[in-house]
Coordinates of C-alpha atoms and ligand atoms in Angstrom, one line a residue:
S1 CA 59.3 23.0 -26.7
S2 CA 56.7 21.4 -24.5
N3 CA 57.1 20.4 -20.9
A4 CA 59.2 17.4 -20.4
M5 CA 57.1 16.2 -17.6
W6 CA 53.5 16.6 -19.1
G7 CA 54.2 17.8 -22.4
G8 CA 53.1 14.6 -24.4
R9 CA 49.9 16.1 -25.7
F10 CA 51.4 19.6 -26.5
A11 CA 52.9 20.8 -29.5
A12 CA 54.2 24.1 -28.2
G13 CA 55.5 25.4 -25.0
P14 CA 53.7 28.0 -22.7
D15 CA 53.8 31.7 -23.3
A16 CA 56.5 33.5 -21.1
I17 CA 53.5 35.1 -19.2
M18 CA 51.8 31.8 -18.6
E19 CA 55.2 30.3 -17.4
A20 CA 55.5 33.2 -15.0
I21 CA 52.0 33.0 -13.5
N22 CA 52.1 29.3 -13.3
A23 CA 55.6 28.8 -11.7
S24 CA 55.7 28.3 -8.0
I25 CA 59.4 27.3 -7.7
G26 CA 60.4 30.8 -6.5
Y27 CA 58.9 30.1 -3.2
D28 CA 57.9 26.4 -3.0
Q29 CA 61.6 25.5 -3.2
R30 CA 61.4 25.9 0.5
L31 CA 59.6 22.6 0.5
Y32 CA 62.7 20.7 -0.9
A33 CA 63.5 18.6 2.3
Q34 CA 59.9 17.6 2.7
D35 CA 59.4 16.8 -1.0
I36 CA 62.5 14.5 -1.1
R37 CA 61.6 12.9 2.2
G38 CA 58.1 12.2 0.8
S39 CA 59.5 10.8 -2.5
R40 CA 62.0 8.5 -0.7
A41 CA 59.3 7.1 1.5
H42 CA 57.1 6.6 -1.7
A43 CA 59.9 4.9 -3.6
A44 CA 60.7 2.5 -0.8
M45 CA 57.1 1.7 -0.4
L46 CA 56.7 0.9 -4.2
A47 CA 59.6 -1.6 -4.1
A48 CA 58.2 -3.2 -0.9
Q49 CA 55.0 -3.7 -2.8
G50 CA 56.8 -5.0 -5.8
I51 CA 55.5 -2.2 -8.0
I52 CA 59.1 -1.2 -8.9
S53 CA 62.4 -3.2 -8.5
D54 CA 64.5 -2.9 -5.4
K55 CA 67.3 -1.8 -7.6
D56 CA 65.4 1.0 -9.0
A57 CA 64.2 2.1 -5.6
E58 CA 67.6 2.1 -4.4
A59 CA 68.9 4.2 -7.1
I60 CA 66.0 6.7 -6.6
G61 CA 66.7 6.8 -2.8
E62 CA 70.3 7.5 -3.2
G63 CA 69.8 9.9 -6.2
L64 CA 67.3 11.8 -4.0
L65 CA 69.9 12.2 -1.2
T66 CA 72.4 13.5 -3.9
V67 CA 69.8 16.0 -5.0
L68 CA 69.2 17.0 -1.3
S69 CA 72.8 17.7 -0.7
E70 CA 73.0 19.7 -4.0
I71 CA 70.2 21.9 -2.9
E72 CA 71.6 22.3 0.6
A73 CA 75.0 23.3 -0.9
G74 CA 73.2 26.3 -2.4
G75 CA 73.3 27.6 -5.9
F76 CA 70.9 24.7 -7.2
P77 CA 69.7 25.8 -10.7
F78 CA 66.1 26.0 -10.0
S79 CA 64.1 26.3 -13.2
T80 CA 60.8 28.3 -13.8
A81 CA 60.2 26.2 -17.0
L82 CA 59.9 23.2 -14.5
E83 CA 57.2 25.1 -12.6
D84 CA 57.7 23.7 -9.0
I85 CA 59.9 22.0 -6.4
H86 CA 58.3 18.7 -7.3
M87 CA 59.4 18.8 -11.0
N88 CA 62.7 20.4 -10.4
V89 CA 63.7 17.5 -7.9
E90 CA 62.5 14.9 -10.4
A91 CA 64.1 16.4 -13.4
R92 CA 67.3 16.7 -11.6
L93 CA 67.0 13.1 -10.3
K94 CA 66.7 12.0 -14.0
E95 CA 70.0 13.9 -14.7
V96 CA 71.7 12.1 -11.8
I97 CA 70.3 8.5 -12.1
G98 CA 68.7 8.3 -15.6
E99 CA 65.8 6.1 -16.5
P100 CA 64.8 4.8 -13.0
A101 CA 63.9 8.3 -12.1
G102 CA 60.9 8.0 -14.4
R103 CA 59.4 5.4 -12.1
L104 CA 59.2 7.4 -8.9
H105 CA 55.9 9.2 -10.0
T106 CA 54.1 5.7 -10.2
A107 CA 51.0 5.7 -8.4
R108 CA 51.4 9.2 -7.4
S109 CA 50.3 12.7 -8.6
R110 CA 51.7 16.2 -7.8
N111 CA 48.4 16.7 -6.0
D112 CA 49.0 14.1 -3.3
Q113 CA 52.7 15.0 -3.3
V114 CA 52.2 18.8 -2.6
A115 CA 49.6 18.1 0.1
T116 CA 52.0 15.7 1.7
D117 CA 55.0 18.1 1.5
F118 CA 53.0 21.0 2.8
R119 CA 51.5 19.0 5.6
L120 CA 55.1 18.0 6.6
W121 CA 56.3 21.6 6.6
V122 CA 53.2 23.1 8.4
R123 CA 53.7 20.3 10.9
E124 CA 57.1 21.5 11.6
Q125 CA 56.1 25.1 12.0
C126 CA 53.5 23.9 14.6
D127 CA 56.4 22.3 16.5
A128 CA 58.4 25.7 16.0
A129 CA 55.4 27.7 17.3
I130 CA 55.0 25.3 20.4
S131 CA 58.6 25.7 21.2
G132 CA 58.6 29.4 20.7
L133 CA 55.6 29.9 22.9
D134 CA 57.2 27.6 25.4
T135 CA 60.2 30.0 25.7
L136 CA 58.0 33.0 25.7
I137 CA 55.8 31.6 28.5
R138 CA 58.9 30.8 30.7
A139 CA 60.1 34.4 30.2
A140 CA 56.9 35.8 31.2
L141 CA 56.6 33.4 34.1
T142 CA 60.0 34.6 35.5
R143 CA 58.9 38.1 35.4
A144 CA 55.5 37.2 37.1
E145 CA 57.3 35.4 40.0
E146 CA 59.7 38.4 40.6
G147 CA 56.9 40.9 40.4
A148 CA 54.3 38.9 42.4
D149 CA 54.1 41.6 45.1
W150 CA 54.7 44.7 43.0
V151 CA 51.5 46.8 43.0
M152 CA 50.6 48.6 39.7
P153 CA 47.4 50.2 38.5
G154 CA 45.0 47.7 36.8
F155 CA 43.2 49.5 33.9
T156 CA 39.9 49.4 32.1
H157 CA 39.4 51.7 29.3
L158 CA 43.1 52.5 30.0
Q159 CA 41.8 54.4 33.0
T160 CA 42.9 53.6 36.5
A161 CA 40.6 50.9 37.8
Q162 CA 41.9 48.9 40.7
P163 CA 45.3 48.0 41.8
V164 CA 46.7 44.7 40.6
T165 CA 50.2 43.2 40.8
F166 CA 52.7 43.2 38.1
G167 CA 52.9 39.4 38.5
H168 CA 49.2 39.0 38.0
H169 CA 49.4 41.1 34.9
M170 CA 52.3 39.0 33.5
M171 CA 50.4 35.8 34.4
A172 CA 47.4 37.0 32.3
Y173 CA 49.6 36.6 29.2
V174 CA 51.0 33.3 30.5
E175 CA 47.4 32.0 30.3
M176 CA 47.0 33.4 27.0
F177 CA 50.2 32.1 25.5
A178 CA 49.5 28.8 27.0
R179 CA 46.2 28.6 25.2
D180 CA 47.9 29.6 22.0
K181 CA 50.4 26.7 22.6
S182 CA 47.5 24.3 23.0
R183 CA 45.9 25.5 19.8
F184 CA 49.1 24.5 17.9
I185 CA 49.2 21.2 19.8
D186 CA 45.7 20.3 18.7
A187 CA 46.0 21.6 15.0
R188 CA 49.2 19.4 14.8
K189 CA 47.3 16.3 16.0
R190 CA 44.5 16.9 13.5
M191 CA 46.8 17.6 10.5
N192 CA 49.0 14.7 11.2
E193 CA 47.4 12.1 8.5
S194 CA 49.0 11.4 5.3
P195 CA 47.6 12.5 1.9
L196 CA 50.2 10.5 0.2
G197 CA 48.8 7.8 -2.1
A198 CA 45.6 9.7 -2.8
A199 CA 47.2 10.2 -6.2
A200 CA 45.4 12.7 -8.4
L201 CA 42.0 12.5 -6.6
A202 CA 40.7 8.9 -6.9
G203 CA 43.3 6.8 -5.5
T204 CA 45.2 4.4 -7.6
G205 CA 45.0 0.9 -9.1
F206 CA 48.5 -0.1 -7.9
P207 CA 48.7 -2.1 -4.8
I208 CA 50.3 0.7 -2.7
D209 CA 50.7 0.6 1.0
R210 CA 49.6 4.0 2.3
H211 CA 49.9 3.0 5.9
A212 CA 53.7 2.3 5.2
T213 CA 54.3 5.7 3.7
A214 CA 52.2 7.4 6.5
E215 CA 54.2 5.7 9.1
A216 CA 57.7 6.5 7.4
L217 CA 56.6 10.1 7.4
G218 CA 55.6 10.2 11.1
F219 CA 52.0 10.6 10.3
D220 CA 49.5 8.8 12.6
R221 CA 47.6 7.2 9.7
P222 CA 46.8 7.9 6.0
M223 CA 43.9 10.2 5.2
A224 CA 40.8 8.2 4.9
N225 CA 39.3 9.9 1.6
S226 CA 41.5 10.5 -1.4
L227 CA 39.3 13.5 -2.6
D228 CA 39.7 15.2 0.8
A229 CA 43.3 14.4 1.0
V230 CA 44.2 16.4 -2.2
S231 CA 41.4 19.1 -1.8
D232 CA 41.6 20.6 1.7
R233 CA 43.8 23.0 3.2
D234 CA 42.2 23.2 6.4
F235 CA 45.4 22.2 8.1
A236 CA 47.0 25.5 6.8
L237 CA 43.9 27.5 7.8
E238 CA 44.2 26.1 11.3
F239 CA 47.7 27.0 11.4
L240 CA 47.1 30.5 10.3
S241 CA 44.2 30.9 12.6
A242 CA 46.2 29.8 15.6
S243 CA 49.0 32.1 14.4
A244 CA 46.6 35.0 14.1
I245 CA 45.2 34.6 17.6
C246 CA 48.6 34.2 19.0
A247 CA 49.7 37.4 17.1
V248 CA 46.8 39.3 18.5
H249 CA 47.9 38.3 22.0
M250 CA 51.5 39.5 21.2
S251 CA 50.2 42.6 19.7
R252 CA 48.4 43.6 23.0
L253 CA 51.3 42.9 25.1
A254 CA 53.5 44.7 22.6
E255 CA 51.1 47.8 22.8
E256 CA 51.3 47.6 26.7
L257 CA 55.1 47.6 26.3
V258 CA 55.0 50.7 24.1
I259 CA 52.8 52.6 26.5
W260 CA 54.7 51.6 29.6
S261 CA 58.1 52.4 28.3
S262 CA 57.0 55.9 27.4
A263 CA 58.4 58.9 29.4
Q264 CA 54.7 59.4 30.9
F265 CA 54.7 55.9 32.4
R266 CA 58.2 54.6 32.8
F267 CA 56.8 51.3 34.2
V268 CA 59.5 49.4 32.2
A269 CA 62.6 50.4 30.3
M270 CA 63.6 48.3 27.3
S271 CA 67.3 47.2 27.3
D272 CA 69.7 48.6 24.6
K273 CA 69.4 45.2 22.8
W274 CA 65.8 45.8 22.0
S275 CA 65.6 49.5 21.3
T276 CA 66.6 51.8 18.5
G277 CA 67.6 55.4 18.6
S278 CA 66.5 58.3 16.4
S279 CA 68.7 59.9 13.8
I280 CA 67.6 63.3 14.6
M281 CA 66.6 63.3 18.5
P282 CA 69.4 62.3 20.5
Q283 CA 67.3 61.5 23.6
K284 CA 65.3 59.0 22.0
R285 CA 65.0 55.2 22.9
N286 CA 62.5 53.8 20.8
P287 CA 60.5 50.5 21.5
D288 CA 60.8 49.4 17.9
A289 CA 60.7 45.6 18.5
A290 CA 57.4 46.0 20.4
E291 CA 56.0 48.1 17.7
L292 CA 57.0 45.6 14.9
I293 CA 55.5 42.8 17.0
R294 CA 52.4 44.9 17.4
A295 CA 52.3 45.2 13.6
K296 CA 52.7 41.6 12.8
I297 CA 49.1 40.6 13.3
G298 CA 48.6 42.8 10.1
R299 CA 50.4 40.3 7.8
I300 CA 49.4 37.2 9.7
L301 CA 45.8 37.9 9.7
G302 CA 46.2 39.1 6.1
A303 CA 47.7 35.8 5.3
S304 CA 44.8 34.0 6.9
V305 CA 42.2 36.1 5.0
A306 CA 43.9 35.6 1.9
L307 CA 43.9 31.7 2.1
F308 CA 40.4 31.6 3.3
T309 CA 39.3 33.5 0.3
V310 CA 41.4 31.4 -2.0
M311 CA 39.7 28.2 -0.7
K312 CA 36.3 29.3 -0.3
G313 CA 34.0 28.2 -3.3
L314 CA 36.6 25.7 -4.8
P315 CA 35.0 22.6 -6.2
L316 CA 36.5 19.3 -5.2
A317 CA 39.2 18.1 -5.8
Y318 CA 42.5 20.0 -6.7
S319 CA 42.5 23.4 -8.4
K320 CA 45.4 25.4 -9.2
D321 CA 44.1 28.2 -6.9
M322 CA 45.6 26.1 -4.1
Q323 CA 49.2 26.9 -5.3
E324 CA 48.5 30.2 -3.7
D325 CA 48.6 28.7 -0.3
K326 CA 52.2 28.4 0.4
E327 CA 53.3 32.0 0.2
Q328 CA 50.8 33.1 2.8
V329 CA 51.6 30.4 5.3
F330 CA 55.6 30.9 4.7
D331 CA 55.2 34.6 5.4
A332 CA 53.0 34.1 8.5
A333 CA 55.1 31.4 9.9
D334 CA 58.4 33.3 9.3
N335 CA 56.9 36.5 11.1
L336 CA 55.2 34.5 13.9
M337 CA 58.5 32.8 14.9
L338 CA 60.3 36.1 14.7
A339 CA 57.8 37.8 16.8
L340 CA 57.8 35.0 19.4
A341 CA 61.4 35.3 19.8
A342 CA 61.6 38.9 19.9
M343 CA 58.8 39.1 22.5
A344 CA 60.5 36.6 24.6
G345 CA 63.9 38.4 24.4
M346 CA 62.3 41.8 25.1
I347 CA 60.4 40.7 28.1
G348 CA 63.4 38.8 29.4
D349 CA 65.7 41.9 29.1
M350 CA 63.5 44.7 30.1
T351 CA 63.9 46.5 33.5
V352 CA 60.6 46.9 35.5
N353 CA 60.4 49.8 37.6
A354 CA 58.5 48.8 40.8
D355 CA 58.6 52.2 42.4
K356 CA 56.9 53.6 39.4
L357 CA 54.4 50.9 39.3
E358 CA 53.6 51.5 42.9
A359 CA 53.4 55.2 42.7
A360 CA 51.0 55.0 39.7
A361 CA 48.9 52.4 41.6
S362 CA 48.2 54.7 44.4
G363 CA 46.8 57.5 42.0
G364 CA 43.7 57.8 40.2
F365 CA 41.4 56.8 43.2
S366 CA 42.4 53.1 42.6
T367 CA 41.1 52.0 45.9
A368 CA 37.6 53.3 45.4
T369 CA 36.1 50.0 45.0
D370 CA 37.7 48.8 48.3
L371 CA 36.1 51.9 50.1
A372 CA 32.7 50.9 48.6
D373 CA 33.3 47.2 49.6
W374 CA 34.0 48.4 53.2
L375 CA 30.8 50.4 53.3
V376 CA 28.9 47.2 52.3
R377 CA 30.9 45.0 54.7
E378 CA 31.3 47.2 57.8
A379 CA 28.3 49.8 57.5
G380 CA 25.8 47.5 56.0
L381 CA 25.1 49.7 53.0
P382 CA 23.5 48.2 49.9
F383 CA 26.3 48.2 47.1
R384 CA 24.5 50.7 44.9
D385 CA 24.4 53.1 47.9
A386 CA 27.9 52.4 48.9
H387 CA 28.9 53.1 45.2
H388 CA 27.3 56.4 45.5
V389 CA 28.7 57.5 48.7
T390 CA 32.3 56.6 47.4
G391 CA 31.6 58.5 44.3
S392 CA 30.9 61.6 46.5
L393 CA 34.1 61.1 48.3
V394 CA 36.1 60.8 45.2
A395 CA 34.6 64.0 44.0
M396 CA 35.5 65.6 47.2
A397 CA 39.1 64.3 47.2
E398 CA 39.3 65.5 43.4
E399 CA 38.1 68.9 44.5
R400 CA 40.8 69.1 47.0
G401 CA 43.5 67.9 44.8
C402 CA 44.2 64.8 47.2
D403 CA 43.7 61.1 47.1
L404 CA 41.2 59.1 49.1
P405 CA 43.4 58.2 52.0
D406 CA 44.3 61.9 52.4
L407 CA 40.8 62.9 53.4
S408 CA 40.2 63.2 57.1
L409 CA 37.7 60.9 58.9
E410 CA 35.5 64.1 59.5
Q411 CA 35.5 64.9 55.9
M412 CA 34.3 61.3 55.1
Q413 CA 31.7 61.3 57.9
S414 CA 30.3 64.5 56.4
V415 CA 29.3 62.3 53.4
N416 CA 28.3 59.2 55.5
P417 CA 28.4 59.2 59.2
A418 CA 28.7 55.4 59.5
I419 CA 32.3 55.5 58.2
T420 CA 34.9 55.0 61.0
E421 CA 38.7 54.9 61.3
S422 CA 39.1 51.4 60.1
V423 CA 38.3 52.4 56.6
F424 CA 41.8 53.7 56.2
D425 CA 43.0 50.1 56.5
V426 CA 41.4 49.3 53.1
L427 CA 42.6 52.5 51.2
G428 CA 46.1 51.4 50.7
V429 CA 47.1 49.7 47.5
H430 CA 48.9 46.7 49.4
N431 CA 45.9 46.0 51.4
S432 CA 43.8 46.2 48.4
V433 CA 45.6 43.6 46.4
A434 CA 46.2 41.4 49.4
S435 CA 42.5 41.3 49.9
R436 CA 41.6 39.9 46.4
Q437 CA 41.9 36.4 47.6
S438 CA 39.2 34.9 45.2
Y439 CA 40.6 32.2 43.0
G440 CA 42.4 33.8 40.2
G441 CA 42.5 37.2 42.0
T442 CA 45.3 39.4 42.1
A443 CA 46.4 38.8 45.7
P444 CA 50.2 37.9 45.7
D445 CA 49.5 34.6 47.4
Q446 CA 47.1 33.7 44.5
V447 CA 49.6 34.8 41.9
R448 CA 52.4 32.8 43.5
A449 CA 50.0 29.8 43.5
Q450 CA 49.6 30.3 39.8
V451 CA 53.1 30.6 39.0
A452 CA 53.8 27.4 41.0
R453 CA 51.1 25.7 39.0
W454 CA 52.5 26.7 35.7
K455 CA 56.2 25.9 36.8
E456 CA 54.9 22.5 37.7
L457 CA 52.9 22.1 34.4
L458 CA 55.9 23.1 32.2
G459 CA 58.4 21.1 34.3
Ligands
LIG501 N1 52.8 23.5 -7.6 C1 51.5 22.9 -7.4 C2 50.9 23.4 -6.2 O1 51.6 24.2 -5.3 C3 51.8 21.4 -7.4 C4 50.4 20.7 -7.7 C5 50.3 20.8 -9.1 N2 49.2 19.9 -9.5 C6 48.5 20.1 -10.7 N3 47.8 19.2 -11.0 N4 49.0 20.9 -11.4 O2 49.8 23.2 -5.8

């Protein structure tokens, strides 16, 4: 038989395959709370405007709460024949309250309804991401403060570059995660306008009050163009884009944790809570959580590519293609929140091996730049010449199998006679980091100042 909601012009029901490709209830049932919230606001507004009676609006409002508690109790009989969450809720409302249920959809379409529900859902996910990032930032900040003095090798090309502090390294991620947080805050502001009342695409002839429903749903204002309201999913794309950037940041940190926890580095050790063993190799302690976080960008970026691709080229206004928006965002949001929580837990729990960090910091001629800078400052060499002299000294040390501070003054002077005893002051890693006092540099004082600034900002 034909569809109870829209089957008036149809003699026959859909093919089973048609029903299968058309139905979204399998996933959009996650929007039930937003759908019921939106419908309650709509019904109350219809009554306030005299479009339906107060009595009907009351029955609808109460009935929707009954449906809400039925769904929340579990085992609600969602029906594929009823396509989506909107029609499942309305059909059940009809069973619960009878005739007045049919008045709920006055001056509304599933097009503005789904846009409203989905905005409400994505808005909540922005809040969840903001709070997840907040927790992660605090975890990184705690580690940064503790390690403000711990010297470690800073890398470029994953080759030892210059000594930095562990605190400085952690604070780099605090900056990244804070920008991620601000992206979700911005996206939330932009998406916080109500599509409800745009109806199918053109607005409605009923004297509705879109400002009232917008306010009831916590939106800042109604969207100003009804075509735009039902057509665009840029709010979801923004959420996915912000999620993808955040996932990239987490992936990079996760990669570092994988490297740092290896037997060759031992910079950090993951706690038992965040590690797994091997079923064959008894010695193993694998950083699976870090690896999975490293991988999450795959599905999150994939979701964003999928939705961008769905949206490109769609003529205004609504097309059914847009039903494909939800699964991508659901999956990306679920995995982003999981990754944020896992990263915060892992960072908070790991043991940092300050001795290993320092030992590694001293290797790899990490203070070669300090030596070149000394030649510029104390011997008046142009930097390019100082670079060359230092390169020769590194080659000499390498040949002798020692580090720069192990060369004698005589050996150094054989390369450049202007070198004096005071050069040894700059060859130690602690002196090196302490000298990087430029704003944003790795000197422990600078790092502590940044930690203090963020603590103040976060309250
Ligand atoms: N399930 C649909 C979606 O997710 C709801 C909107 C349906 N609108 C329509 N005109 N068929 O997009």
